[in-house]
Short mmCIF file of C-alpha atoms in Angstrom, two decimals:
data_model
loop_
_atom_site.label_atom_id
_atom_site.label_comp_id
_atom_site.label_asym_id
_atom_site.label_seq_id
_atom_site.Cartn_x
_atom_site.Cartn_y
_atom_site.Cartn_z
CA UNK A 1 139.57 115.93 84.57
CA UNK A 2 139.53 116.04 80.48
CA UNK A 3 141.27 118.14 78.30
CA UNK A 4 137.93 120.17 77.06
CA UNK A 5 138.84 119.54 73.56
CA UNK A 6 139.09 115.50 73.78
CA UNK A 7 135.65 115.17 75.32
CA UNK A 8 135.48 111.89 73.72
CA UNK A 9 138.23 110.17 76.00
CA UNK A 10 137.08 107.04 77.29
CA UNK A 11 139.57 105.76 79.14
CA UNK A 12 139.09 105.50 82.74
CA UNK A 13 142.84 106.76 83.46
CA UNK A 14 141.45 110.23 82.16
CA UNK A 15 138.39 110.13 84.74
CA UNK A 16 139.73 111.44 88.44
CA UNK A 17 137.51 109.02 90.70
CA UNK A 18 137.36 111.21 93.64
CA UNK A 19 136.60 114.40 91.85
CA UNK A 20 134.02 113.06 89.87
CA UNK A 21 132.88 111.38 93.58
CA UNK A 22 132.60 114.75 95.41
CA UNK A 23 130.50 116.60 92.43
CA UNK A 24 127.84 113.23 92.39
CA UNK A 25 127.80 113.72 96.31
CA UNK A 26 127.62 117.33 96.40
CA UNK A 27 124.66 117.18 94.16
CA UNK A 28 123.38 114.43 95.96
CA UNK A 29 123.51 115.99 98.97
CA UNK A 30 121.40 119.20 97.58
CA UNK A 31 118.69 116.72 96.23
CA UNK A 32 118.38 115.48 100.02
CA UNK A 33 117.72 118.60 101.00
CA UNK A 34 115.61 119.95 98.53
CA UNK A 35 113.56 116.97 99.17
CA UNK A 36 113.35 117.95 103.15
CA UNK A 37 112.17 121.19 101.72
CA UNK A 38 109.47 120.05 99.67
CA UNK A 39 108.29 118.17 102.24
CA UNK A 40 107.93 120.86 104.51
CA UNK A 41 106.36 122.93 101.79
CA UNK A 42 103.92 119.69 101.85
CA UNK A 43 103.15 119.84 105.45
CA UNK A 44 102.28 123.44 105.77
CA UNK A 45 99.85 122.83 103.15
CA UNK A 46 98.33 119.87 104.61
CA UNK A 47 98.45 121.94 108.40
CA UNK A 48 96.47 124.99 106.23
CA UNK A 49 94.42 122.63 105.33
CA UNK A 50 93.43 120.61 108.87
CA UNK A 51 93.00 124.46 109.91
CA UNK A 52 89.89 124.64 107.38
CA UNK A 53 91.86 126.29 104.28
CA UNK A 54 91.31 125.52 100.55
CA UNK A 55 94.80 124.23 99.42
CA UNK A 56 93.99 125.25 95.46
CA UNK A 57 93.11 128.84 96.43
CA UNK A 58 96.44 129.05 98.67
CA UNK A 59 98.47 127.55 95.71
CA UNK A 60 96.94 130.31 93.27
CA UNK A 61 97.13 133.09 95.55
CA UNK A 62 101.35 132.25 96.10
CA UNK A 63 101.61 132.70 92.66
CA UNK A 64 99.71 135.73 92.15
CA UNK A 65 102.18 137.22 94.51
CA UNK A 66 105.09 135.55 92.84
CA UNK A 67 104.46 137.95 90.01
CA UNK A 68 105.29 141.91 90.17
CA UNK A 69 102.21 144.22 89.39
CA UNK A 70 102.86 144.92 85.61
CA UNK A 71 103.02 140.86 85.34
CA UNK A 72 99.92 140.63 87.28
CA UNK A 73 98.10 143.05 85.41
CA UNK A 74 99.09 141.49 81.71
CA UNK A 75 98.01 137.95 83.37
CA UNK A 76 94.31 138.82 83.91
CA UNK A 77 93.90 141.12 81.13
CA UNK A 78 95.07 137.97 78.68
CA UNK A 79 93.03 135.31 80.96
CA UNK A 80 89.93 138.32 80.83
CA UNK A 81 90.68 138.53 76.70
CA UNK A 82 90.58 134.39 76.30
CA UNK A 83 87.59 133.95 78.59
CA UNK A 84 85.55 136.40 76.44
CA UNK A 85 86.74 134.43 73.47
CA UNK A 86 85.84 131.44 74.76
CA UNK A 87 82.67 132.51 75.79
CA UNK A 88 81.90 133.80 72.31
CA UNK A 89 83.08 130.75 71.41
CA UNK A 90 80.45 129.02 73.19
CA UNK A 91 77.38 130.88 72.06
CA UNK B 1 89.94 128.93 110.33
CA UNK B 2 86.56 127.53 109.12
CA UNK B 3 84.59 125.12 110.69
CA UNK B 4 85.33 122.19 108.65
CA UNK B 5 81.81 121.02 108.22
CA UNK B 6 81.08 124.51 106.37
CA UNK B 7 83.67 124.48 104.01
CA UNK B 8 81.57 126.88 101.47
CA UNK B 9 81.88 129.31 103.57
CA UNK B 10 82.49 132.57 101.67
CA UNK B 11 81.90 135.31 104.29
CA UNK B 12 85.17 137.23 105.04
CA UNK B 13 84.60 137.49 108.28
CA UNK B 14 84.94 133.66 108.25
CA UNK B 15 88.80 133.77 107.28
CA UNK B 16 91.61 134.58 109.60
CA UNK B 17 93.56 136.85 107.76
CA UNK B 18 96.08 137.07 109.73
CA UNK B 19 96.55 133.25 109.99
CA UNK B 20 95.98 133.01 106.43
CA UNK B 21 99.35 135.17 105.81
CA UNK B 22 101.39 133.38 108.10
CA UNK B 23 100.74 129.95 106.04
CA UNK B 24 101.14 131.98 103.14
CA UNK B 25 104.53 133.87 104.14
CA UNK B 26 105.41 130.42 105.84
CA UNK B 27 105.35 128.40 101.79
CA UNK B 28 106.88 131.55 100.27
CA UNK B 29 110.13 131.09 102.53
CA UNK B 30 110.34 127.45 101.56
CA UNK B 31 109.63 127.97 98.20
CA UNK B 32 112.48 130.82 98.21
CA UNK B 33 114.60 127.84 99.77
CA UNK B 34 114.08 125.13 97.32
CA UNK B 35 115.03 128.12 94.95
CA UNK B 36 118.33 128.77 95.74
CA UNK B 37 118.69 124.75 96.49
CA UNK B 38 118.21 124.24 92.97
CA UNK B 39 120.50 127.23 91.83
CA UNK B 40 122.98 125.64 94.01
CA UNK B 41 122.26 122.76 92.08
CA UNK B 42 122.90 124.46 88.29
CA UNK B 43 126.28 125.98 89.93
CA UNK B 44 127.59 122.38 90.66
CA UNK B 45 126.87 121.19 87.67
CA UNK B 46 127.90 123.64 85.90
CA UNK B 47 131.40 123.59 87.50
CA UNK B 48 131.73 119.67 86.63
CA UNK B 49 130.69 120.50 83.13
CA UNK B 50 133.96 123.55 83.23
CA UNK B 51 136.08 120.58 84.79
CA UNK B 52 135.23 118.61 82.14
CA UNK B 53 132.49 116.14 82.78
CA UNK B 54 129.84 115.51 80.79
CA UNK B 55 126.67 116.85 83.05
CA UNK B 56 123.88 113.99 80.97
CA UNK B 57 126.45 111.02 82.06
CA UNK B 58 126.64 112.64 86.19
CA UNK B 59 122.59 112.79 86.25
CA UNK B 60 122.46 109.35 84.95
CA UNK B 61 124.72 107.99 87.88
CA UNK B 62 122.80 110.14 90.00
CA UNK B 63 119.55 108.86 89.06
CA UNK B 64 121.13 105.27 89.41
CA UNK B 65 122.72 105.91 92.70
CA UNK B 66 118.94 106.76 94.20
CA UNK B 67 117.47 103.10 93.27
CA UNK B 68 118.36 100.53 95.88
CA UNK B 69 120.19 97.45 94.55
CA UNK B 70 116.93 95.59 93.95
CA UNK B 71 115.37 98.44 92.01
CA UNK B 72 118.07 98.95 90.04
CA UNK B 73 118.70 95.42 88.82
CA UNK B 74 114.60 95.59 87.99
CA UNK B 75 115.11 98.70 85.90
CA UNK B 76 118.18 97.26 83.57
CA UNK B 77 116.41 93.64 83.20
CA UNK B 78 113.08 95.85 82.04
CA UNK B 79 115.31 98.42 79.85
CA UNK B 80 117.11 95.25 78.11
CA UNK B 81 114.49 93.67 77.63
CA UNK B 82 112.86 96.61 75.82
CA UNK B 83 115.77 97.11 73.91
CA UNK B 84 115.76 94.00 72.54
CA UNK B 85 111.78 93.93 72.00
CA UNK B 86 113.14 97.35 69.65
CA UNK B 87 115.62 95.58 68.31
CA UNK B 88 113.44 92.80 67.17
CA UNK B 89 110.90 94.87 65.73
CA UNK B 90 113.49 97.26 63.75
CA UNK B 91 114.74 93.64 61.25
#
């Protein structure tokens, strides 16, 4: 579309219409689905939910097992290490 | 799951593990998904940006392209008017 060193141009003649078109639609078309998807992440949710589940406790749980082990590990040692300072904190 | 008028329950005899995992596993594929959606997404732009476009002006139009006519007239009478509200205040 533009030479990479005149990013300034402004004129339209240096814009290609339909190129610029397809990348706008192409993304566009990626945000319609990643909106389908979050929906659906929504609705399983809401279905755990109907089915008696707490929605939090999922949510926390999905990211505990987003992390590998060593991650996991260095998570609750530093939450362990700022709840005692908190708590020391407190008293 | 639970009966949903004993929500406290805390007994683990009182959760379906088994249904449990499936809503789990069920989120982590859609959440795997909306990953590679949104990689998708970088790629693209990051191939207009190697063409040439600039990536801030694409999301812009993007952004623009979502609003319907009616809410997109609304949002550049409200940003000109703040402009000039700024522009007042600034001499």
């Amino acid at each position: 579309m533009l030479d990479k060193t005149s990013m300034d141009a402004t004129s339209t003649d240096e814009v290609n219409g339909a190129e610029l078109l397809s990348f706008i639609e192409r993304a566009e078309r990626l945000h319609e689905e990643r909106k389908a998807i979050a929906s659906d992440i929504s609705d399983i949710f809401a279905e755990a939910k109907g089915r008696g589940y707490d929605v939090k406790t999922l949510k926390a749980i999905i990211k505990d097992r987003a992390l590998d082990p060593a991650q996991r590990t260095e998570a609750e040692i530093l939450k362990d290490l700022y709840e005692a300072a908190l708590s020391r904190a407190r008293t």
